[in-house]
Coordinates of C-alpha atoms in Angstrom, one line a residue:
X257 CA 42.4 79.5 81.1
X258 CA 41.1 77.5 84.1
X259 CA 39.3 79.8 87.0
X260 CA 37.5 78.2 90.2
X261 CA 34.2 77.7 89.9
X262 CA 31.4 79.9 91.8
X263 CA 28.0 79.7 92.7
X264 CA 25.9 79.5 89.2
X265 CA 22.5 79.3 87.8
X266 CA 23.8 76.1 86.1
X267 CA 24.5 74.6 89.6
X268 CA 27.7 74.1 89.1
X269 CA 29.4 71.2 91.2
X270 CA 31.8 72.2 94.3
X271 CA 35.6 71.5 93.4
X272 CA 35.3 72.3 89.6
X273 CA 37.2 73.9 87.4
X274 CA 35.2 75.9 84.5
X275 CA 36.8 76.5 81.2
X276 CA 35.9 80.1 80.0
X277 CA 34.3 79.8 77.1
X278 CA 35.7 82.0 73.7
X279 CA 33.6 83.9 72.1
X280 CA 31.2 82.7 69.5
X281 CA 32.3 81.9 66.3
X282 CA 31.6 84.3 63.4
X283 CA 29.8 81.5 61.3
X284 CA 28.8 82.6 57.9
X285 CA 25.4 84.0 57.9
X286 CA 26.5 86.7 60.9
X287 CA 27.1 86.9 65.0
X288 CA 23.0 86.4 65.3
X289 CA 22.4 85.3 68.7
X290 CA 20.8 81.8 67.7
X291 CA 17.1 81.2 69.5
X292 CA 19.4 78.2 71.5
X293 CA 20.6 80.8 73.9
X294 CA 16.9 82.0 74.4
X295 CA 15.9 78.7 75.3
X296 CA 19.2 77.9 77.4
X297 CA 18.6 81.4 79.7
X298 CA 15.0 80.6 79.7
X299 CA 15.8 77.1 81.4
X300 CA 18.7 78.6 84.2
X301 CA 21.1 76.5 82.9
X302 CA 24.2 77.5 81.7
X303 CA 25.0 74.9 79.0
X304 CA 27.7 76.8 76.9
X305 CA 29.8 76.4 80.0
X306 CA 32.2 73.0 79.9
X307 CA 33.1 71.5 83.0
X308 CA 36.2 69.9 83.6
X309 CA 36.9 67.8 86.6
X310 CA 40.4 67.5 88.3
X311 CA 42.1 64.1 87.2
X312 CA 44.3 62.9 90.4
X313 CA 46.3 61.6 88.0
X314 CA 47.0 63.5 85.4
X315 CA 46.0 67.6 84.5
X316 CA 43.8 66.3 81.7
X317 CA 40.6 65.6 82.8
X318 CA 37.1 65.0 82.0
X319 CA 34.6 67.3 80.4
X320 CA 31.2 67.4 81.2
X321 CA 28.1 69.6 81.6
X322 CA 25.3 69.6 84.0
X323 CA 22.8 68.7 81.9
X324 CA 25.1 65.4 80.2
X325 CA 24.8 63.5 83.8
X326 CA 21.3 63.7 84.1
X327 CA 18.9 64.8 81.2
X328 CA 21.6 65.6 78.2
X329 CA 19.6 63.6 75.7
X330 CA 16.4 64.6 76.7
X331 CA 17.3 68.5 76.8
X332 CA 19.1 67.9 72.7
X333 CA 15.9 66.6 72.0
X334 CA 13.5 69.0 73.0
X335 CA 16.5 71.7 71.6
X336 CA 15.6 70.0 68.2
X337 CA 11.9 69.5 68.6
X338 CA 11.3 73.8 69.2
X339 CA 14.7 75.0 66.7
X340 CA 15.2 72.0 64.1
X341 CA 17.8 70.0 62.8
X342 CA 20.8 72.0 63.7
X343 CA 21.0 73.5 66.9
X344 CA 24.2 75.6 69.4
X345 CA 24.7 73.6 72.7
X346 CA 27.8 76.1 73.4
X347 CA 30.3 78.5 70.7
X348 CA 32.0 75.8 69.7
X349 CA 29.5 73.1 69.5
X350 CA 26.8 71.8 67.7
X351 CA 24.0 68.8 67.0
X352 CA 22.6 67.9 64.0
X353 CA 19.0 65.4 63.9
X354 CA 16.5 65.1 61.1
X355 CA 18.7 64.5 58.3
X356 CA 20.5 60.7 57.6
X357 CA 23.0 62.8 55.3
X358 CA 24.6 64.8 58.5
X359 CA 24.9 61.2 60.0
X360 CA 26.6 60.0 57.0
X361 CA 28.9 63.0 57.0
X362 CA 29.8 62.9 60.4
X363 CA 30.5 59.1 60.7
X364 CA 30.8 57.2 57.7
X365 CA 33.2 59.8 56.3
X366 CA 34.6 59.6 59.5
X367 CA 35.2 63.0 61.0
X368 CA 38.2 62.9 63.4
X369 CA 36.8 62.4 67.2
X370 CA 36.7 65.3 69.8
X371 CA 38.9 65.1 72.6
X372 CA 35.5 64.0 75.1
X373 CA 36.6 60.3 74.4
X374 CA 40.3 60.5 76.3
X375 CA 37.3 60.3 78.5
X376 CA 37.6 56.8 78.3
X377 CA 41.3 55.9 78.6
X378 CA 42.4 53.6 81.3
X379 CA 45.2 55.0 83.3
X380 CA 46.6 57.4 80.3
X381 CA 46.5 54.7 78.1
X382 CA 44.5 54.9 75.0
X383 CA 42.3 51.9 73.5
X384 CA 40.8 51.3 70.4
X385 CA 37.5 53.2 71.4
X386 CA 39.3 56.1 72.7
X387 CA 41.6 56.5 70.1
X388 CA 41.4 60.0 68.7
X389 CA 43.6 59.5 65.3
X390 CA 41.8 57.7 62.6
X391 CA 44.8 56.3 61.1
X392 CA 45.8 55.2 64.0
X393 CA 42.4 53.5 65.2
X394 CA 42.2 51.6 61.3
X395 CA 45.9 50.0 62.3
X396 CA 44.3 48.7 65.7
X397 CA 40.6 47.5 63.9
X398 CA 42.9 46.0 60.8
X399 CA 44.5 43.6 63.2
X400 CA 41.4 42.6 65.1
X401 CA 38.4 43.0 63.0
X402 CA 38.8 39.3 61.3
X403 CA 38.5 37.9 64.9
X404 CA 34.5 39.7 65.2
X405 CA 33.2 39.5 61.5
X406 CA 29.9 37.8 61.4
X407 CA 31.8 34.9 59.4
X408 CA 34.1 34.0 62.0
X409 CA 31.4 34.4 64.4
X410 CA 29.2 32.2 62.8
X411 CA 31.9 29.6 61.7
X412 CA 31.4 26.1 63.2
X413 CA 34.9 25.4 63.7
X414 CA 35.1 28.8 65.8
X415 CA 35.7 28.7 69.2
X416 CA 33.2 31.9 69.7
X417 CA 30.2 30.0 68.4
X418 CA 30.6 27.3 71.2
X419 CA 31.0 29.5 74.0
X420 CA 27.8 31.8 72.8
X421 CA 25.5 28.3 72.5
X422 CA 27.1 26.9 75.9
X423 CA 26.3 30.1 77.7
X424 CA 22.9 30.1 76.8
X425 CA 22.4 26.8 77.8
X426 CA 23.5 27.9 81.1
X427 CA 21.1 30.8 81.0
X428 CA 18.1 28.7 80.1
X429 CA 19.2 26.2 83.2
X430 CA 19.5 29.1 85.4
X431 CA 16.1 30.0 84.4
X432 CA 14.9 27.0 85.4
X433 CA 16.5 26.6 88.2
X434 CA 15.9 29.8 90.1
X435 CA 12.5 30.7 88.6
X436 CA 10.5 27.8 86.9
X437 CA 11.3 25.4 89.7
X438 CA 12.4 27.7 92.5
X439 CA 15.2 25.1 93.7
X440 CA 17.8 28.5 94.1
X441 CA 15.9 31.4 94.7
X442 CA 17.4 34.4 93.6
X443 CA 18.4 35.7 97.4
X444 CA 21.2 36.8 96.5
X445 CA 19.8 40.1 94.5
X446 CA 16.5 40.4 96.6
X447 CA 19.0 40.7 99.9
X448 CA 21.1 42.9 97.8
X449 CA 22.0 46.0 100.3
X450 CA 24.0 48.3 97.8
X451 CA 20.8 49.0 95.7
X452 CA 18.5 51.3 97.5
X453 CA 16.2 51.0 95.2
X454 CA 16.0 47.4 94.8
X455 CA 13.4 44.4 95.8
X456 CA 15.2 43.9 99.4
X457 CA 14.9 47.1 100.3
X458 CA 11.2 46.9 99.8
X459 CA 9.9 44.0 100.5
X460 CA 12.4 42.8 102.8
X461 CA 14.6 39.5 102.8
X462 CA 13.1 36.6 102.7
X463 CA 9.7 36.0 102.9
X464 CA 8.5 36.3 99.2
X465 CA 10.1 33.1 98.2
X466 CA 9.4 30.7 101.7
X467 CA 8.6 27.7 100.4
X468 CA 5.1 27.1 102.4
X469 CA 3.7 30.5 100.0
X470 CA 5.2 29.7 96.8
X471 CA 7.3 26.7 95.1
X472 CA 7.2 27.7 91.9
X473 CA 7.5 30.4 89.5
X474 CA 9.6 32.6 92.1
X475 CA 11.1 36.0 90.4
X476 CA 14.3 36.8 89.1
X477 CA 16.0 39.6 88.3
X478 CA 17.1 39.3 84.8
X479 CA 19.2 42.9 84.5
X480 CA 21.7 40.6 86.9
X481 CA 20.9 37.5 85.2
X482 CA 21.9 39.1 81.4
X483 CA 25.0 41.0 82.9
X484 CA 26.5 37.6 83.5
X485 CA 25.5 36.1 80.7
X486 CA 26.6 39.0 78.7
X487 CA 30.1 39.3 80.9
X488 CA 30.8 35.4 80.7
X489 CA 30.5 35.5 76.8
X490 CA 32.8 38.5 76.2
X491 CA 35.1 37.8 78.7
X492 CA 35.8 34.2 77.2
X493 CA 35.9 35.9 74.1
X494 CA 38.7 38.2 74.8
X495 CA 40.5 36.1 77.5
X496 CA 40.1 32.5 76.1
X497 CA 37.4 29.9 77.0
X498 CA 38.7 28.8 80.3
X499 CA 40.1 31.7 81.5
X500 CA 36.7 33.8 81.5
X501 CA 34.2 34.4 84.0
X502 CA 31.2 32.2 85.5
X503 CA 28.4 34.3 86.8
X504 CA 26.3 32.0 85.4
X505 CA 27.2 29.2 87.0
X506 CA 28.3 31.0 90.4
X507 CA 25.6 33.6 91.8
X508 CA 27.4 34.8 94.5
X509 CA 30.4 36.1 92.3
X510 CA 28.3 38.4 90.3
X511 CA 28.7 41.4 93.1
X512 CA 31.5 42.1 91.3
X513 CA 29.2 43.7 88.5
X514 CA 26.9 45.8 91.2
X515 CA 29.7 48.0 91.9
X516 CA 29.6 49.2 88.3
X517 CA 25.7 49.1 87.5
X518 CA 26.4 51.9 90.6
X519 CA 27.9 54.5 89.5
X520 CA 27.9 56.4 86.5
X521 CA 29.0 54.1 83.2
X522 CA 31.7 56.5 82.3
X523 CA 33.2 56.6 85.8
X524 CA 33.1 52.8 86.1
X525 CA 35.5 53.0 82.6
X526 CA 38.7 54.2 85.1
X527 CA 37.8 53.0 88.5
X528 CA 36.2 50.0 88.2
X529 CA 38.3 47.7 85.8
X530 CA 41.4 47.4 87.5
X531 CA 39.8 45.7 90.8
X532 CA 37.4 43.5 88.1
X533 CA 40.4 42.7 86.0
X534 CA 42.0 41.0 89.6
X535 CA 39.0 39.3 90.6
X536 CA 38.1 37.7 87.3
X537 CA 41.7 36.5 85.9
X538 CA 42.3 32.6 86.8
X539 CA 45.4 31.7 88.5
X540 CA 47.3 31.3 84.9
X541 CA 46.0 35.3 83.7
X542 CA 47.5 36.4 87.2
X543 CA 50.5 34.9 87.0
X544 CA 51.5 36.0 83.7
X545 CA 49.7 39.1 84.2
X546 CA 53.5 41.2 85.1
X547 CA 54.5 40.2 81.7
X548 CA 51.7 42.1 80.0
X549 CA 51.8 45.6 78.5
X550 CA 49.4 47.9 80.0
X551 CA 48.4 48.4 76.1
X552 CA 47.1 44.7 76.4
X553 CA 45.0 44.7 79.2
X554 CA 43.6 48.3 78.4
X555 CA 42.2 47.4 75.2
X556 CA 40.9 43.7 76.8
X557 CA 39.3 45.9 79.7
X558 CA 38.0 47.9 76.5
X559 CA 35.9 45.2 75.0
X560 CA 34.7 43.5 78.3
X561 CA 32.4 46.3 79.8
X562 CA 31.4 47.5 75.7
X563 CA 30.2 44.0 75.2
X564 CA 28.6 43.4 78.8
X565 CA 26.5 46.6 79.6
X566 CA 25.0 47.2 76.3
X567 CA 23.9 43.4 75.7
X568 CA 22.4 43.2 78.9
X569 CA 20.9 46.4 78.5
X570 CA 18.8 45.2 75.7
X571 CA 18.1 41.8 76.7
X572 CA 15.9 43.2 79.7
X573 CA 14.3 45.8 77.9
X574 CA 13.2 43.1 75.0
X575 CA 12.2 40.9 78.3
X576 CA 10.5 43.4 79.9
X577 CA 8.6 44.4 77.0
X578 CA 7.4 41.2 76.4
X579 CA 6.1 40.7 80.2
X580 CA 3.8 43.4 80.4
X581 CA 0.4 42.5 80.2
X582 CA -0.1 44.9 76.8
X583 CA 2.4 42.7 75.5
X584 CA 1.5 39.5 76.0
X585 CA 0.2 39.0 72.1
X586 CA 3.3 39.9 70.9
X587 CA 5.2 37.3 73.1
X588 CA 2.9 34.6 72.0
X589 CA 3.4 35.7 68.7
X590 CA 7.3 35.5 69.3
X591 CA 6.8 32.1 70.6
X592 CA 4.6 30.7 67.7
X593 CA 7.4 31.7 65.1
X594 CA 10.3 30.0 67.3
X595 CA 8.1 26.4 67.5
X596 CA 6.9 26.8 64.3
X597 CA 10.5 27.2 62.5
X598 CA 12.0 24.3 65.6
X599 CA 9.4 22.4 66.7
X600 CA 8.4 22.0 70.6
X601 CA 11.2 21.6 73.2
X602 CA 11.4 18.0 74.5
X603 CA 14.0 17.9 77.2
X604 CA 15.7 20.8 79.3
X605 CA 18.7 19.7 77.5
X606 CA 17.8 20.9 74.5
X607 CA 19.2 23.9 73.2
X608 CA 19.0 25.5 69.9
X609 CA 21.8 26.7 68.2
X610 CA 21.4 27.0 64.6
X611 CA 22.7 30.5 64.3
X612 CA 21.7 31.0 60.4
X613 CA 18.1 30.2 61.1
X614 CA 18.1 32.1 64.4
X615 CA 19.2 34.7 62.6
X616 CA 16.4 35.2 60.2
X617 CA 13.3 34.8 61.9
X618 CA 11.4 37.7 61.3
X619 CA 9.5 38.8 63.9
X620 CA 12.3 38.3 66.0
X621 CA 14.4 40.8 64.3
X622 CA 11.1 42.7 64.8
X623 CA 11.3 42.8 68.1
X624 CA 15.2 43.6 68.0
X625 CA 15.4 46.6 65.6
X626 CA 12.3 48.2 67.5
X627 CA 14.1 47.7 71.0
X628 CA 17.3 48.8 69.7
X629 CA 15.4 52.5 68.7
X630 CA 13.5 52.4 71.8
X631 CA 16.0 51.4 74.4
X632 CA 19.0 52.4 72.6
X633 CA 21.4 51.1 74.9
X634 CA 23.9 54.0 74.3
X635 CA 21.3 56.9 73.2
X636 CA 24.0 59.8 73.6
X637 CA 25.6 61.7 71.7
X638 CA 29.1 60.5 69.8
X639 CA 30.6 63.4 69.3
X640 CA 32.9 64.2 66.0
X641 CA 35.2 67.5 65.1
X642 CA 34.8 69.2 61.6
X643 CA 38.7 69.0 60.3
X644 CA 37.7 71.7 57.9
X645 CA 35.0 74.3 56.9
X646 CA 31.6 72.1 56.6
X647 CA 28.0 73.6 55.6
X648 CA 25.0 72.9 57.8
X649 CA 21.2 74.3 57.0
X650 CA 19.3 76.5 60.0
X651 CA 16.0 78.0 59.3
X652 CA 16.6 77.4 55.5
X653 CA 20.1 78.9 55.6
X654 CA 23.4 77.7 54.6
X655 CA 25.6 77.9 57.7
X656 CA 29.4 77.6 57.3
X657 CA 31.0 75.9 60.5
X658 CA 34.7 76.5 60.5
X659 CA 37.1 73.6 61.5
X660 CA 37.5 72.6 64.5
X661 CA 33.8 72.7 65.4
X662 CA 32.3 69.9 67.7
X663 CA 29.7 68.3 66.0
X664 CA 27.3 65.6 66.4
X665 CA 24.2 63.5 65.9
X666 CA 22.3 61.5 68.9
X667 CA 20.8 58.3 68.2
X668 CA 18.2 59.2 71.0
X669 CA 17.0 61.8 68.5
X670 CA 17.9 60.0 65.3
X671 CA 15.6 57.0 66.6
X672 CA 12.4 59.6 67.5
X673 CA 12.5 61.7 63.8
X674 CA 8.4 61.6 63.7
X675 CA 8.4 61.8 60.0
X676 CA 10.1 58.7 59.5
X677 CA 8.7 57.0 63.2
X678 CA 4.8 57.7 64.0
X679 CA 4.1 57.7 67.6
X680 CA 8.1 57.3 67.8
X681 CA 8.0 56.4 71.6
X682 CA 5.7 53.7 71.5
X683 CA 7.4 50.1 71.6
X684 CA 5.6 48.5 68.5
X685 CA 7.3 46.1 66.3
X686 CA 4.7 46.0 63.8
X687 CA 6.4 49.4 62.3
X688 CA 9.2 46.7 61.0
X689 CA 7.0 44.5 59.8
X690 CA 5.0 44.5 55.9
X691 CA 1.8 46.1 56.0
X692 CA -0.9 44.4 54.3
X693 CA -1.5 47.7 52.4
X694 CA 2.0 47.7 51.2
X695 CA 3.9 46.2 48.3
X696 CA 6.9 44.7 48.7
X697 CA 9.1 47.5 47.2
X698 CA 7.0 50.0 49.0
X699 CA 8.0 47.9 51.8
X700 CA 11.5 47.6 51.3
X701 CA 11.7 51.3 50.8
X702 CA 10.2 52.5 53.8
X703 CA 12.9 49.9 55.6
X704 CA 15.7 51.1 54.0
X705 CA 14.6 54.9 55.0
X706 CA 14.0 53.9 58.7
X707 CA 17.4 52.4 58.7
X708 CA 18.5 55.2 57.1
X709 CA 17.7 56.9 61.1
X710 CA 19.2 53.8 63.0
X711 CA 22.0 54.4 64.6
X712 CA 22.5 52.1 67.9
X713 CA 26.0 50.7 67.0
X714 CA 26.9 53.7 65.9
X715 CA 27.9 54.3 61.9
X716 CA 31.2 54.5 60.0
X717 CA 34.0 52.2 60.3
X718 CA 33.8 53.2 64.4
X719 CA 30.5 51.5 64.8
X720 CA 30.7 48.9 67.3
X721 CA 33.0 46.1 66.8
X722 CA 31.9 43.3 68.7
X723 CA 27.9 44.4 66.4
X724 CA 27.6 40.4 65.2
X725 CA 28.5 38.4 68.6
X726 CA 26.5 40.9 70.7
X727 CA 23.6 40.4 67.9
X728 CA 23.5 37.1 67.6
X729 CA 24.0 36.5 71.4
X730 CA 21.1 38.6 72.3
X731 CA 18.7 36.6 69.2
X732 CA 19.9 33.2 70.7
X733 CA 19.0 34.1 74.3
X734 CA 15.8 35.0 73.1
X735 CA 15.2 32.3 71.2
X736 CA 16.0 29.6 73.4
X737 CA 14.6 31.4 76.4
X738 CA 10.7 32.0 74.8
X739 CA 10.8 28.5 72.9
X740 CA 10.5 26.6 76.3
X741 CA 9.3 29.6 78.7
X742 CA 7.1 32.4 79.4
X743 CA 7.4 35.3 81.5
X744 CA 5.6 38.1 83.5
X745 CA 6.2 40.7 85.7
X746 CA 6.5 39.9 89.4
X747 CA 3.9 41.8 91.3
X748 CA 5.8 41.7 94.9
X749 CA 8.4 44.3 92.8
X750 CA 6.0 46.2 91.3
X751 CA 2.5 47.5 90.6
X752 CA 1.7 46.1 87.2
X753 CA 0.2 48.3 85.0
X754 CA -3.1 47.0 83.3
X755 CA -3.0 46.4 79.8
X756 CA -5.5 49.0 78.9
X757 CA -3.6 51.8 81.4
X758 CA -0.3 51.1 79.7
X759 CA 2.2 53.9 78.8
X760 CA 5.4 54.6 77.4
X761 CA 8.3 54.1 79.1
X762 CA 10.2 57.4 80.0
X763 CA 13.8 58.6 80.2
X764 CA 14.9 60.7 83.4
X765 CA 14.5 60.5 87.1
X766 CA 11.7 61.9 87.6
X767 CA 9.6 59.6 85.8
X768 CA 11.0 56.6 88.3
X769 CA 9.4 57.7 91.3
X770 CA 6.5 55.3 91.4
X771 CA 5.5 51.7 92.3
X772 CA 4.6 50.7 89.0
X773 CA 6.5 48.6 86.4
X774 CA 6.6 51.7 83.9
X775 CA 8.1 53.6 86.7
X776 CA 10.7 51.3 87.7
X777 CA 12.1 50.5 84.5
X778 CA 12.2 54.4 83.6
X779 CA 15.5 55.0 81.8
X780 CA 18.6 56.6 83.2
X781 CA 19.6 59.6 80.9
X782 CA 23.0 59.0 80.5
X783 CA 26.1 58.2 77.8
X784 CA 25.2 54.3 78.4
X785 CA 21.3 54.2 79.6
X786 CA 20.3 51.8 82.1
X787 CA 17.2 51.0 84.4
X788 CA 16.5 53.9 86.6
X789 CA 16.2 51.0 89.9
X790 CA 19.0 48.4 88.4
X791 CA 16.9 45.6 88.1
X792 CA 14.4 43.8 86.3
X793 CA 12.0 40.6 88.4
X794 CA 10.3 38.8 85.9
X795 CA 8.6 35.3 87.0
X796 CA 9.2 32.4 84.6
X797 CA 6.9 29.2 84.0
X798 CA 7.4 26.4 81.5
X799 CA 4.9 26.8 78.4

């Protein structure tokens, strides 16, 4: 039963409709009020209640709380910090942390998804991703999955492995272009008036990058920069090599990603895509677009905002990370393994692209396991339904939850278990790396048991698809970007914080009201995390 929703301590949004609630289910070890409700009343917010917001579509809609649009993760977190591993978040809910066997319960036996993920159908029609049925999602990955293994990705003769080095390249030359030698400043973001929070908006239009002050080394902001690297890869990908974007190459068309960076990712899913999927077809894809199933493009649309967000996403956290001044060791280091394994650059031309060899350098995939727990691009929670009576542990007790039971495991949590991560949100890649104190088993071991906790593709046969172009897309960039340059923050964006005043970088809104770098790169809480101010300036000088 739907009733309209009141004034409430939760705060509930005008226009809502609230789902009552049934009562709680009788779970094996009695109708104990759980210590979850204690915590939820002491905080004023209702979080037992589900929201569901009026499709104008259709009468199913989408279900959300209070807490999931703006400290969700955080709040789980803290839930599991104070109660442990299992805890309510409403009668028919729960999250499970601490333990890698709930994760391999949930996911790799593949418990059937909860209805939150019609969430992201486009227009009523359902895609891979959204798929609730599991039969029905193998028949989709079956005919697909060939297309993304990490052979065909890999495999010379494959049209994917081209446009992923050709990109780059690009990337690099825009790099060059825009920052090292400041021939096209990067206006175009810096003017940018639909960011509030952006660079234009505080340090006005122009004058940072006049030619009589500075020549070189101008700023760039490489959240922009990534998104259309990340977009022009995925979308040849899926659409074919010459019928996919070319932010790279064309500035002034990559607006079309600002809408979306605007509003909230899961919004962007259904309101967004359509007016992209216009703008971005060539004449041919527009032409022959009538004859297409809506199936088709749904499941295209799919794959082009999973593959753009959450590569960009951790290309400018791994950037950023390297351009503070704490960090500037562990760039050098980064560097010193790339000329060491391919020599010194000798001509802007140059581009590496020797995927297997990219692939495993070390302290590179240092660097990228210990962003991917940090700045877990999608941190939330994916959440599963128990199809029959399954047995969780509170307080030592054996819990029966009956079917039907929402259940889940966030990788924000997963990634910050402090048994298995000391100091767990600290950025340090040396936690990946052999300790000199260590033998190699003991090494391996304690790998295997942090991986064990990893979760930022997700697990199962529903972990991400596109896992080996975005990975080896993201190394390449890296690569070819830190082999010939080095970065640092721009200080007419931010106020750098000193290497011995450094910090951790926060989740939530309130840690993003500052001037300094840490500030304005504090994390969004959301489903898919981004920067708090939408942008990343980072200065770039030949090296």
């Amino acid at each position: 039963m739907w009733i309209k929703a009141g004034p409430a301590r939760g705060k509930t949004p005008p226009n809502c409709l609230v789902k009552q609630t049934p009562p709680l289910p009788k779970f094996s070890h009695g109708p104990t009020r759980p210590a979850y409700f204690h915590q939820a009343n002491d905080s004023q917010i209702k979080i037992g209640v589900l929201l569901q917001f009026a499709s104008t579509s259709k009468k199913e809609a989408c279900t959300f709380t209070p807490l999931r649009q703006f400290r969700w993760s955080r709040k789980v977190h803290q839930l599991h910090e104070k109660h442990g591993e299992v805890v309510i978040l409403s009668p028919d809910a729960v999250s499970c942390n601490g333990d890698p066997k709930y994760v391999h319960d949930i996911y790799v036996k593949n418990m059937p998804k909860s209805k939150y993920y019609e969430n992201f159908r486009f227009h009523g029609e359902v895609n891979m991703f959204a798929e609730l049925d599991n039969a029905q999602h193998l028949r989709y990955k079956k005919m697909i999955q060939g297309l993304y293994s990490k052979t065909a990705v890999f495999n010379p003769k494959n049209t994917t492995r081209n446009n992923i080095v050709e990109n780059v390249r690009e990337l690099v030359n825009q790099v060059y272009l825009t920052s090292v030698s400041g021939e096209k400043p990067d206006l175009l973001n810096a003017e940018s008036k639909l960011n509030p929070h952006g660079k234009g908006h505080q340090v006005g239009s122009g004058s940072w990058f006049h030619p009589s002050q500075k020549k070189t080394g101008l700023g760039i902001d490489v959240h922009s920069l990534f998104a259309s690297l990340a977009m022009d890869v995925v979308s040849a990908f899926e659409l074919g090599p010459h019928n996919g974007t070319r932010l790279l190459q064309n500035p002034h068309h990559r607006s079309i990603l600002v809408p979306h960076r605007m509003v909230s990712a899961m919004v962007a899913w259904t309101t967004q895509m359509p007016r992209f999927w216009s703008w971005a077809a060539g004449p041919a894809v527009r032409s022959s677009h009538r004859r297409w199933s809506a199936g088709s493009w749904v499941s295209m649309s799919d794959n082009l905002i999973a593959g753009h967000d959450t590569t960009s996403i951790q290309l400018t956290y791994l950037c950023y990370e390297l351009s503070r001044p704490v960090h500037h060791d562990i760039q050098q280091r980064l560097r010193t393994e790339i000329r060491a394994e391919f020599g010194n650059p000798r001509s802007l031309a140059e581009c590496i692209d020797d995927f297997e060899r990219v692939d495993k350098l070390p302290y590179l995939e240092a660097l990228f396991q210990e962003n991917l727990r940090v700045h877990a691009s999608t941190p939330g929670a994916e959440p599963r339904v128990t199809s029959a009576a399954y047995d969780v542990v509170i307080n030592g007790k054996t819990v029966t939850l009956p079917p039907g039971t929402g259940i889940s495991c966030q990788p924000y949590s997963m990634h910050r278990d402090e048994k298995v991560f000391a100091q767990p949100e600290t950025w340090d890649p040396e936690r990946w790396l052999q300790n000199k104190e260590e033998s190699l088993d003991e090494y391996n071991r304690r790998i295997k048991e942090m991986q064990h906790y990893m979760m930022p593709f997700g697990k199962g046969i529903r972990m991400c698809i596109g896992l080996n172009i975005a990975v080896i897309e993201i190394k390449l960039a890296m690569v070819n970007l830190y082999w010939r340059y080095q970065s640092e923050l721009c200080s007419d964006w931010c106020d750098i914080t000193p290497a011995e005043k450094s910090g951790v970088i926060h989740t939530g809104t309130e840690f993003a009201r500052g001037s300094s770098d840490e500030s304005m790169m504090s994390k969004v809480d959301s489903y898919i995390m981004r920067p708090y101010h939408d942008e990343c300036w980072l200065e770039w000088s030949e090296v």
